[in-house]
Amino acid sequence: MDNNMHDLIIIGAGPAGLTAALYAGRFRLKTVFLEKTGVGGQILMSPTIDNFPGFAGAGATQELIDKFRKQAEDAGVAVVLDEVLSLKEGPGGYELETRQGRYSARSVIIATGAQPKRLGVEGEKRLTGRGVSYCATCDAPFFKNKEIAVIGGGDRAIEEAIFLTSYAKTVTIVHRRQQLRASKILEEKARQSPRIRFLFDTVAQEITGKDRVEGLMVKNVATGGTELLDYQGVFVFVGIEPATGFVRGFLDTDEAGFILTDENMQASRKGIFACGDCRKKGLYQVVTACGDGAAAAASAQRYLL
Ligand code: NAP
């Protein structure tokens, strides 16, 4: 047998990949666990986690990830920091080219997650890091006593807006419809905050400022009226896009690039499974990512029998 041939390669060390690694370790699969940047994934951008059963509170996300990681390591699967560049068929399975080398395995679990979507308005790119941000946990301290806008009406936007009230003077949630998409419990919290304001039926047209954010040009979609509002920060939370560029054309995805799987996480090629935020599904949460990861590892184990 080829000693370089592994049973399984797991790509991505967020909650889905870490859970897949824990299960793969317990199944005693010969596993390589690759992660591009750092262990944790998108959840580390969230300041708190309130809806992972049995685990909640400020600072809890890092603690949760540390526990996931330790559990996977204790089961025998540790993370290797290396970026996967391509995935293709090879003798006896699949071959991965990475920044630092090559790997072969009979099966692959893709758990590469997603990243925040850009809004795509004028000024956004130029002012990113100069008042435009996609991560309140990372950047909130730079906005002490500032007036800031949060764009989006989903869980992420509302959760981060609430977090930002600990720093900013006011936080204005700019949402394109009348109803928020976020969970009601988050909406209730936001509505109770004296620092949070809402601008409904409103879209951002341009982020303005010479060297730093100075304002936001908005349009009311009901009246058609436009207005330039003063803000020193703009946080954009308008959804996620999957980190699946390296498998486009190789696996079936939807138009946005989310990998299509069956309920056992099987992707369109035998022996390849996808789990967590990179796959097309109905609910994007840490708890469902973990369920996906466990299911993907169990499917890989069955495939390898
Ligand atoms: P999301 O749920 O897709 O919400 C995106 C929001 O941005 C929506 O309100 C959407 O408006 C708005 N939007 C999208 N494109 C826009 C555009 N071009 N201009 C203006 N507004 C735009 O995304 P998310 O909040 O980033 O969350 C991603 C996933 O993670 C979701 O499934 C979410 O439930 C999950 N998540 C869960 C938690 C939690 O459970 N605590 C926390 C964070 C994220 P419309 O409503 O009109 O479509």
mmCIF file of C-alpha atoms and ligand atoms in Angstrom:
data_model
loop_
_atom_site.group_PDB
_atom_site.id
_atom_site.type_symbol
_atom_site.label_atom_id
_atom_site.label_comp_id
_atom_site.label_asym_id
_atom_site.label_seq_id
_atom_site.Cartn_x
_atom_site.Cartn_y
_atom_site.Cartn_z
ATOM 1 C CA MET A 1 0.000 0.000 0.000
ATOM 2 C CA ASP A 2 1.130 3.547 -0.792
ATOM 3 C CA ASN A 3 2.231 5.109 2.525
ATOM 4 C CA ASN A 4 1.424 8.581 1.276
ATOM 5 C CA MET A 5 -2.149 7.578 0.583
ATOM 6 C CA HIS A 6 -4.471 8.701 3.396
ATOM 7 C CA ASP A 7 -7.970 7.505 4.152
ATOM 8 C CA LEU A 8 -9.276 11.027 4.466
ATOM 9 C CA ILE A 9 -8.338 14.650 4.031
ATOM 10 C CA ILE A 10 -10.429 17.257 5.860
ATOM 11 C CA ILE A 11 -10.158 20.799 4.513
ATOM 12 C CA GLY A 12 -11.091 23.645 6.855
ATOM 13 C CA ALA A 13 -10.970 23.901 10.661
ATOM 14 C CA GLY A 14 -14.181 25.665 11.629
ATOM 15 C CA PRO A 15 -16.847 23.906 13.719
ATOM 16 C CA ALA A 16 -17.786 21.553 10.832
ATOM 17 C CA GLY A 17 -14.194 20.494 10.080
ATOM 18 C CA LEU A 18 -13.259 20.202 13.761
ATOM 19 C CA THR A 19 -16.239 17.925 14.392
ATOM 20 C CA ALA A 20 -15.426 15.845 11.303
ATOM 21 C CA ALA A 21 -11.847 15.559 12.637
ATOM 22 C CA LEU A 22 -13.072 14.407 16.052
ATOM 23 C CA TYR A 23 -15.189 11.686 14.451
ATOM 24 C CA ALA A 24 -12.482 10.700 11.949
ATOM 25 C CA GLY A 25 -10.048 10.309 14.865
ATOM 26 C CA ARG A 26 -12.516 8.142 16.747
ATOM 27 C CA PHE A 27 -13.002 6.024 13.607
ATOM 28 C CA ARG A 28 -9.195 5.724 13.485
ATOM 29 C CA LEU A 29 -9.079 6.915 9.892
ATOM 30 C CA LYS A 30 -5.637 7.900 8.611
ATOM 31 C CA THR A 31 -6.449 11.588 8.306
ATOM 32 C CA VAL A 32 -4.791 14.827 7.233
ATOM 33 C CA PHE A 33 -6.528 17.958 8.514
ATOM 34 C CA LEU A 34 -5.658 21.095 6.542
ATOM 35 C CA GLU A 35 -6.502 24.696 7.377
ATOM 36 C CA LYS A 36 -5.492 27.792 5.435
ATOM 37 C CA THR A 37 -5.291 30.506 8.112
ATOM 38 C CA GLY A 38 -6.247 29.633 11.669
ATOM 39 C CA VAL A 39 -8.479 27.298 13.606
ATOM 40 C CA GLY A 40 -12.013 28.518 14.294
ATOM 41 C CA GLY A 41 -13.582 29.819 11.116
ATOM 42 C CA GLN A 42 -16.251 32.502 10.882
ATOM 43 C CA ILE A 43 -17.632 31.928 14.364
ATOM 44 C CA LEU A 44 -14.575 33.665 15.820
ATOM 45 C CA MET A 45 -15.899 36.864 14.273
ATOM 46 C CA SER A 46 -18.906 36.581 16.603
ATOM 47 C CA PRO A 47 -18.382 38.067 20.042
ATOM 48 C CA THR A 48 -20.741 35.661 21.787
ATOM 49 C CA ILE A 49 -22.542 32.417 21.156
ATOM 50 C CA ASP A 50 -25.978 32.122 22.677
ATOM 51 C CA ASN A 51 -27.540 29.324 20.672
ATOM 52 C CA PHE A 52 -25.127 26.405 20.959
ATOM 53 C CA PRO A 53 -26.930 24.178 23.477
ATOM 54 C CA GLY A 54 -25.255 24.073 26.855
ATOM 55 C CA PHE A 55 -22.778 26.795 26.021
ATOM 56 C CA ALA A 56 -23.362 30.546 26.044
ATOM 57 C CA GLY A 57 -21.925 33.899 26.836
ATOM 58 C CA ALA A 58 -19.410 36.611 26.149
ATOM 59 C CA GLY A 59 -16.043 35.308 25.014
ATOM 60 C CA ALA A 60 -17.555 31.851 24.672
ATOM 61 C CA THR A 61 -16.755 31.447 20.983
ATOM 62 C CA GLN A 62 -12.989 31.179 21.503
ATOM 63 C CA GLU A 63 -13.499 28.839 24.455
ATOM 64 C CA LEU A 64 -15.822 26.643 22.404
ATOM 65 C CA ILE A 65 -13.359 26.437 19.514
ATOM 66 C CA ASP A 66 -10.461 25.647 21.889
ATOM 67 C CA LYS A 67 -12.503 22.768 23.294
ATOM 68 C CA PHE A 68 -13.423 21.490 19.808
ATOM 69 C CA ARG A 69 -9.770 21.562 18.820
ATOM 70 C CA LYS A 70 -8.529 19.794 21.937
ATOM 71 C CA GLN A 71 -11.135 17.075 21.551
ATOM 72 C CA ALA A 72 -10.088 16.445 17.926
ATOM 73 C CA GLU A 73 -6.405 16.388 18.933
ATOM 74 C CA ASP A 74 -7.135 14.000 21.794
ATOM 75 C CA ALA A 75 -8.798 11.723 19.241
ATOM 76 C CA GLY A 76 -5.591 11.826 17.209
ATOM 77 C CA VAL A 77 -6.257 14.443 14.511
ATOM 78 C CA ALA A 78 -4.314 17.709 14.661
ATOM 79 C CA VAL A 79 -4.508 20.661 12.274
ATOM 80 C CA VAL A 80 -1.800 21.292 9.670
ATOM 81 C CA LEU A 81 -1.636 24.907 8.471
ATOM 82 C CA ASP A 82 -1.507 24.753 4.687
ATOM 83 C CA GLU A 83 -3.704 26.116 1.913
ATOM 84 C CA VAL A 84 -5.354 23.797 -0.600
ATOM 85 C CA LEU A 85 -4.968 25.127 -4.130
ATOM 86 C CA SER A 86 -6.613 22.379 -6.166
ATOM 87 C CA LEU A 87 -8.452 19.086 -5.886
ATOM 88 C CA LYS A 88 -8.565 16.496 -8.650
ATOM 89 C CA GLU A 89 -8.962 12.776 -9.224
ATOM 90 C CA GLY A 90 -5.837 10.665 -8.752
ATOM 91 C CA PRO A 91 -4.834 7.000 -8.600
ATOM 92 C CA GLY A 92 -7.012 5.337 -5.943
ATOM 93 C CA GLY A 93 -8.846 8.495 -4.945
ATOM 94 C CA TYR A 94 -8.073 12.195 -4.957
ATOM 95 C CA GLU A 95 -4.996 14.411 -5.129
ATOM 96 C CA LEU A 96 -4.675 17.794 -3.485
ATOM 97 C CA GLU A 97 -2.125 20.383 -4.376
ATOM 98 C CA THR A 98 -1.368 22.714 -1.466
ATOM 99 C CA ARG A 99 0.868 25.729 -1.012
ATOM 100 C CA GLN A 100 3.443 23.500 0.673
ATOM 101 C CA GLY A 101 3.066 20.153 -1.083
ATOM 102 C CA ARG A 102 0.747 17.417 -2.289
ATOM 103 C CA TYR A 103 -1.557 14.958 -0.563
ATOM 104 C CA SER A 104 -3.458 11.883 -1.733
ATOM 105 C CA ALA A 105 -6.486 10.343 -0.081
ATOM 106 C CA ARG A 106 -9.271 7.941 -0.805
ATOM 107 C CA SER A 107 -11.851 10.429 0.470
ATOM 108 C CA VAL A 108 -12.143 14.151 1.147
ATOM 109 C CA ILE A 109 -14.315 16.259 3.446
ATOM 110 C CA ILE A 110 -14.661 19.898 2.425
ATOM 111 C CA ALA A 111 -15.431 22.182 5.361
ATOM 112 C CA THR A 112 -14.031 25.435 4.031
ATOM 113 C CA GLY A 113 -16.873 27.621 5.286
ATOM 114 C CA ALA A 114 -17.766 31.009 3.944
ATOM 115 C CA GLN A 115 -16.758 34.619 4.125
ATOM 116 C CA PRO A 116 -18.749 37.856 4.376
ATOM 117 C CA LYS A 117 -20.230 39.059 1.105
ATOM 118 C CA ARG A 118 -19.240 42.484 -0.160
ATOM 119 C CA LEU A 119 -21.994 45.015 -0.732
ATOM 120 C CA GLY A 120 -20.513 46.190 -4.005
ATOM 121 C CA VAL A 121 -21.103 49.938 -3.673
ATOM 122 C CA GLU A 122 -18.813 52.800 -4.573
ATOM 123 C CA GLY A 123 -16.237 53.555 -1.859
ATOM 124 C CA GLU A 124 -16.560 50.177 -0.121
ATOM 125 C CA LYS A 125 -13.330 48.638 -1.402
ATOM 126 C CA ARG A 126 -11.295 51.839 -1.173
ATOM 127 C CA LEU A 127 -12.339 52.476 2.448
ATOM 128 C CA THR A 128 -12.091 48.900 3.738
ATOM 129 C CA GLY A 129 -9.873 49.084 6.826
ATOM 130 C CA ARG A 130 -10.484 52.848 6.877
ATOM 131 C CA GLY A 131 -13.875 52.762 8.500
ATOM 132 C CA VAL A 132 -15.476 49.992 6.431
ATOM 133 C CA SER A 133 -15.450 46.684 8.302
ATOM 134 C CA TYR A 134 -16.886 43.168 8.109
ATOM 135 C CA CYS A 135 -16.047 42.177 11.697
ATOM 136 C CA ALA A 136 -17.266 44.022 14.775
ATOM 137 C CA THR A 137 -15.317 41.780 17.149
ATOM 138 C CA CYS A 138 -12.103 42.665 15.336
ATOM 139 C CA ASP A 139 -12.672 46.385 14.836
ATOM 140 C CA ALA A 140 -15.202 47.702 17.375
ATOM 141 C CA PRO A 141 -12.603 49.377 19.673
ATOM 142 C CA PHE A 142 -11.655 51.712 16.791
ATOM 143 C CA PHE A 143 -15.175 53.152 16.856
ATOM 144 C CA LYS A 144 -15.431 54.428 20.448
ATOM 145 C CA ASN A 145 -18.041 57.217 20.646
ATOM 146 C CA LYS A 146 -18.458 57.238 16.869
ATOM 147 C CA GLU A 147 -21.655 57.258 14.844
ATOM 148 C CA ILE A 148 -21.758 54.113 12.781
ATOM 149 C CA ALA A 149 -24.012 52.362 10.301
ATOM 150 C CA VAL A 150 -24.591 48.607 10.097
ATOM 151 C CA ILE A 151 -25.897 47.391 6.753
ATOM 152 C CA GLY A 152 -28.067 44.253 6.681
ATOM 153 C CA GLY A 153 -31.015 42.792 8.550
ATOM 154 C CA GLY A 154 -29.918 39.192 9.228
ATOM 155 C CA ASP A 155 -28.680 37.513 12.426
ATOM 156 C CA ARG A 156 -25.151 38.671 11.849
ATOM 157 C CA ALA A 157 -26.040 42.344 11.341
ATOM 158 C CA ILE A 158 -28.235 42.509 14.424
ATOM 159 C CA GLU A 159 -25.881 40.517 16.643
ATOM 160 C CA GLU A 160 -22.938 42.702 15.654
ATOM 161 C CA ALA A 161 -24.968 45.916 15.979
ATOM 162 C CA ILE A 162 -25.782 44.965 19.582
ATOM 163 C CA PHE A 163 -22.096 44.255 20.245
ATOM 164 C CA LEU A 164 -21.083 47.597 18.727
ATOM 165 C CA THR A 165 -23.270 49.526 21.198
ATOM 166 C CA SER A 166 -20.602 48.856 23.857
ATOM 167 C CA TYR A 167 -18.302 51.145 21.885
ATOM 168 C CA ALA A 168 -20.158 53.399 19.467
ATOM 169 C CA LYS A 169 -22.229 56.458 20.331
ATOM 170 C CA THR A 170 -25.023 55.347 18.017
ATOM 171 C CA VAL A 171 -25.498 52.369 15.720
ATOM 172 C CA THR A 172 -27.926 52.758 12.827
ATOM 173 C CA ILE A 173 -29.133 49.544 11.215
ATOM 174 C CA VAL A 174 -29.749 50.194 7.519
ATOM 175 C CA HIS A 175 -32.011 47.525 6.062
ATOM 176 C CA ARG A 176 -33.530 47.290 2.610
ATOM 177 C CA ARG A 177 -36.959 46.091 3.804
ATOM 178 C CA GLN A 178 -39.382 46.807 6.671
ATOM 179 C CA GLN A 179 -38.942 43.418 8.368
ATOM 180 C CA LEU A 180 -35.693 42.127 9.748
ATOM 181 C CA ARG A 181 -34.565 38.655 8.711
ATOM 182 C CA ALA A 182 -32.842 38.083 12.085
ATOM 183 C CA SER A 183 -34.202 35.887 14.896
ATOM 184 C CA LYS A 184 -36.847 37.607 16.998
ATOM 185 C CA ILE A 185 -34.778 37.339 20.180
ATOM 186 C CA LEU A 186 -32.018 39.390 18.543
ATOM 187 C CA GLU A 187 -34.521 41.906 17.186
ATOM 188 C CA GLU A 188 -36.031 42.337 20.665
ATOM 189 C CA LYS A 189 -32.582 42.993 22.154
ATOM 190 C CA ALA A 190 -31.751 45.494 19.427
ATOM 191 C CA ARG A 191 -35.039 47.336 19.818
ATOM 192 C CA GLN A 192 -34.413 47.656 23.566
ATOM 193 C CA SER A 193 -31.040 49.338 23.071
ATOM 194 C CA PRO A 194 -31.169 53.134 23.404
ATOM 195 C CA ARG A 195 -28.137 53.381 21.108
ATOM 196 C CA ILE A 196 -29.610 51.471 18.165
ATOM 197 C CA ARG A 197 -31.647 53.201 15.462
ATOM 198 C CA PHE A 198 -33.282 51.695 12.394
ATOM 199 C CA LEU A 199 -33.473 52.956 8.838
ATOM 200 C CA PHE A 200 -35.877 50.626 7.043
ATOM 201 C CA ASP A 201 -36.669 50.461 3.334
ATOM 202 C CA THR A 202 -33.235 51.917 2.784
ATOM 203 C CA VAL A 203 -30.299 50.850 0.645
ATOM 204 C CA ALA A 204 -26.735 52.113 0.706
ATOM 205 C CA GLN A 205 -25.601 53.650 -2.565
ATOM 206 C CA GLU A 206 -22.129 54.919 -1.760
ATOM 207 C CA ILE A 207 -19.717 55.073 1.149
ATOM 208 C CA THR A 208 -18.058 58.468 1.147
ATOM 209 C CA GLY A 209 -14.868 59.912 2.634
ATOM 210 C CA LYS A 210 -11.437 60.991 1.444
ATOM 211 C CA ASP A 211 -9.079 58.869 3.556
ATOM 212 C CA ARG A 212 -11.595 57.520 6.052
ATOM 213 C CA VAL A 213 -15.330 56.920 6.107
ATOM 214 C CA GLU A 214 -17.211 60.188 6.503
ATOM 215 C CA GLY A 215 -20.685 59.323 5.301
ATOM 216 C CA LEU A 216 -23.160 57.015 3.635
ATOM 217 C CA MET A 217 -25.327 57.942 0.694
ATOM 218 C CA VAL A 218 -28.641 56.152 1.151
ATOM 219 C CA LYS A 219 -31.795 55.810 -0.886
ATOM 220 C CA ASN A 220 -35.268 55.202 0.476
ATOM 221 C CA VAL A 221 -36.700 52.501 -1.770
ATOM 222 C CA ALA A 222 -40.298 53.511 -0.996
ATOM 223 C CA THR A 223 -39.969 57.211 -1.824
ATOM 224 C CA GLY A 224 -36.906 57.154 -4.077
ATOM 225 C CA GLY A 225 -35.376 59.975 -2.005
ATOM 226 C CA THR A 226 -31.630 60.039 -1.407
ATOM 227 C CA GLU A 227 -29.685 61.501 1.502
ATOM 228 C CA LEU A 228 -26.039 61.743 2.582
ATOM 229 C CA LEU A 229 -25.750 60.776 6.257
ATOM 230 C CA ASP A 230 -22.724 61.376 8.496
ATOM 231 C CA TYR A 231 -21.055 58.219 9.823
ATOM 232 C CA GLN A 232 -17.470 57.468 10.803
ATOM 233 C CA GLY A 233 -17.884 53.740 10.347
ATOM 234 C CA VAL A 234 -19.832 51.361 8.114
ATOM 235 C CA PHE A 235 -20.153 47.679 9.016
ATOM 236 C CA VAL A 236 -21.381 45.444 6.195
ATOM 237 C CA PHE A 237 -23.260 42.226 7.027
ATOM 238 C CA VAL A 238 -25.219 41.307 3.909
ATOM 239 C CA GLY A 239 -24.749 37.539 3.886
ATOM 240 C CA ILE A 240 -22.042 35.033 3.158
ATOM 241 C CA GLU A 241 -20.308 33.533 0.130
ATOM 242 C CA PRO A 242 -18.777 30.057 0.236
ATOM 243 C CA ALA A 243 -15.009 29.507 0.105
ATOM 244 C CA THR A 244 -15.309 26.941 -2.675
ATOM 245 C CA GLY A 245 -13.404 28.531 -5.578
ATOM 246 C CA PHE A 246 -10.986 25.586 -5.745
ATOM 247 C CA VAL A 247 -13.772 23.088 -6.524
ATOM 248 C CA ARG A 248 -15.850 25.130 -8.991
ATOM 249 C CA GLY A 249 -16.391 23.035 -12.086
ATOM 250 C CA PHE A 250 -15.158 19.906 -10.264
ATOM 251 C CA LEU A 251 -18.146 19.509 -7.921
ATOM 252 C CA ASP A 252 -21.759 20.508 -8.454
ATOM 253 C CA THR A 253 -22.617 23.799 -6.742
ATOM 254 C CA ASP A 254 -25.469 26.262 -6.859
ATOM 255 C CA GLU A 255 -25.048 29.593 -8.644
ATOM 256 C CA ALA A 256 -23.474 31.205 -5.588
ATOM 257 C CA GLY A 257 -20.948 28.351 -5.250
ATOM 258 C CA PHE A 258 -22.475 26.473 -2.288
ATOM 259 C CA ILE A 259 -21.662 22.754 -2.728
ATOM 260 C CA LEU A 260 -24.663 20.523 -3.420
ATOM 261 C CA THR A 261 -24.854 17.413 -1.228
ATOM 262 C CA ASP A 262 -27.377 14.781 -0.208
ATOM 263 C CA GLU A 263 -28.476 14.396 3.421
ATOM 264 C CA ASN A 264 -25.362 12.296 4.131
ATOM 265 C CA MET A 265 -23.117 15.182 2.988
ATOM 266 C CA GLN A 266 -22.164 13.271 -0.181
ATOM 267 C CA ALA A 267 -21.151 15.725 -2.921
ATOM 268 C CA SER A 268 -21.409 15.042 -6.662
ATOM 269 C CA ARG A 269 -18.274 12.837 -6.750
ATOM 270 C CA LYS A 270 -18.019 9.586 -4.817
ATOM 271 C CA GLY A 271 -15.867 9.851 -1.710
ATOM 272 C CA ILE A 272 -16.115 13.634 -1.503
ATOM 273 C CA PHE A 273 -18.281 15.125 1.231
ATOM 274 C CA ALA A 274 -19.058 18.729 2.151
ATOM 275 C CA CYS A 275 -20.221 20.090 5.499
ATOM 276 C CA GLY A 276 -20.926 23.381 7.267
ATOM 277 C CA ASP A 277 -21.320 26.799 5.672
ATOM 278 C CA CYS A 278 -19.728 25.832 2.330
ATOM 279 C CA ARG A 279 -22.636 23.550 1.451
ATOM 280 C CA LYS A 280 -26.138 24.442 0.308
ATOM 281 C CA LYS A 281 -28.564 23.958 3.199
ATOM 282 C CA GLY A 282 -31.405 25.537 5.115
ATOM 283 C CA LEU A 283 -29.801 26.600 8.387
ATOM 284 C CA TYR A 284 -26.315 28.054 8.830
ATOM 285 C CA GLN A 285 -25.436 27.714 12.527
ATOM 286 C CA VAL A 286 -22.599 26.270 14.605
ATOM 287 C CA VAL A 287 -24.887 23.534 15.822
ATOM 288 C CA THR A 288 -25.817 22.458 12.265
ATOM 289 C CA ALA A 289 -22.176 22.737 11.156
ATOM 290 C CA CYS A 290 -21.258 20.263 13.903
ATOM 291 C CA GLY A 291 -24.054 17.906 12.862
ATOM 292 C CA ASP A 292 -22.872 18.138 9.254
ATOM 293 C CA GLY A 293 -19.281 17.419 10.282
ATOM 294 C CA ALA A 294 -20.255 14.303 12.220
ATOM 295 C CA ALA A 295 -22.433 13.076 9.336
ATOM 296 C CA ALA A 296 -19.672 13.731 6.784
ATOM 297 C CA ALA A 297 -17.104 11.747 8.783
ATOM 298 C CA ALA A 298 -19.549 8.874 9.295
ATOM 299 C CA SER A 299 -20.286 8.847 5.549
ATOM 300 C CA ALA A 300 -16.565 8.860 4.746
ATOM 301 C CA GLN A 301 -16.022 5.954 7.119
ATOM 302 C CA ARG A 302 -18.837 3.968 5.455
ATOM 303 C CA TYR A 303 -17.410 4.801 2.033
ATOM 304 C CA LEU A 304 -13.971 3.540 3.071
ATOM 305 C CA LEU A 305 -15.169 0.200 4.451
HETATM 306 P P1 NAP B 1 -28.308 36.525 5.930
HETATM 307 O O1 NAP B 1 -29.105 35.808 6.949
HETATM 308 O O2 NAP B 1 -28.312 36.021 4.539
HETATM 309 O O3 NAP B 1 -28.807 38.038 5.950
HETATM 310 C C1 NAP B 1 -28.270 38.966 5.044
HETATM 311 C C2 NAP B 1 -29.000 40.292 5.248
HETATM 312 O O4 NAP B 1 -28.429 41.250 4.367
HETATM 313 C C3 NAP B 1 -30.492 40.210 4.928
HETATM 314 O O5 NAP B 1 -31.223 40.990 5.818
HETATM 315 C C4 NAP B 1 -30.555 40.779 3.506
HETATM 316 O O6 NAP B 1 -31.755 41.445 3.234
HETATM 317 C C5 NAP B 1 -29.424 41.779 3.517
HETATM 318 N N1 NAP B 1 -28.828 41.943 2.196
HETATM 319 C C6 NAP B 1 -28.365 40.986 1.358
HETATM 320 N N2 NAP B 1 -27.855 41.534 0.236
HETATM 321 C C7 NAP B 1 -28.024 42.873 0.382
HETATM 322 C C8 NAP B 1 -27.720 43.973 -0.439
HETATM 323 N N3 NAP B 1 -27.120 43.819 -1.629
HETATM 324 N N4 NAP B 1 -28.025 45.208 0.001
HETATM 325 C C9 NAP B 1 -28.625 45.378 1.221
HETATM 326 N N5 NAP B 1 -28.933 44.367 2.035
HETATM 327 C C10 NAP B 1 -28.636 43.137 1.620
HETATM 328 O O7 NAP B 1 -26.758 36.647 6.320
HETATM 329 P P2 NAP B 1 -25.983 36.781 7.724
HETATM 330 O O8 NAP B 1 -26.734 37.619 8.693
HETATM 331 O O9 NAP B 1 -24.594 37.155 7.375
HETATM 332 O O10 NAP B 1 -25.981 35.300 8.258
HETATM 333 C C11 NAP B 1 -25.472 34.240 7.445
HETATM 334 C C12 NAP B 1 -25.987 32.932 7.991
HETATM 335 O O11 NAP B 1 -25.417 32.679 9.270
HETATM 336 C C13 NAP B 1 -27.498 32.973 8.209
HETATM 337 O O12 NAP B 1 -28.026 31.717 7.884
HETATM 338 C C14 NAP B 1 -27.643 33.250 9.683
HETATM 339 O O13 NAP B 1 -28.853 32.749 10.247
HETATM 340 C C15 NAP B 1 -26.413 32.575 10.253
HETATM 341 N N6 NAP B 1 -25.993 33.257 11.486
HETATM 342 C C16 NAP B 1 -26.542 32.838 12.656
HETATM 343 C C17 NAP B 1 -26.216 33.486 13.828
HETATM 344 C C18 NAP B 1 -26.836 33.016 15.109
HETATM 345 O O14 NAP B 1 -27.569 32.037 15.093
HETATM 346 N N7 NAP B 1 -26.597 33.654 16.224
HETATM 347 C C19 NAP B 1 -25.333 34.555 13.833
HETATM 348 C C20 NAP B 1 -24.794 34.970 12.617
HETATM 349 C C21 NAP B 1 -25.152 34.315 11.455
HETATM 350 P P3 NAP B 1 -33.152 40.643 3.090
HETATM 351 O O15 NAP B 1 -33.558 40.272 4.477
HETATM 352 O O16 NAP B 1 -34.048 41.622 2.423
HETATM 353 O O17 NAP B 1 -32.847 39.465 2.225
#
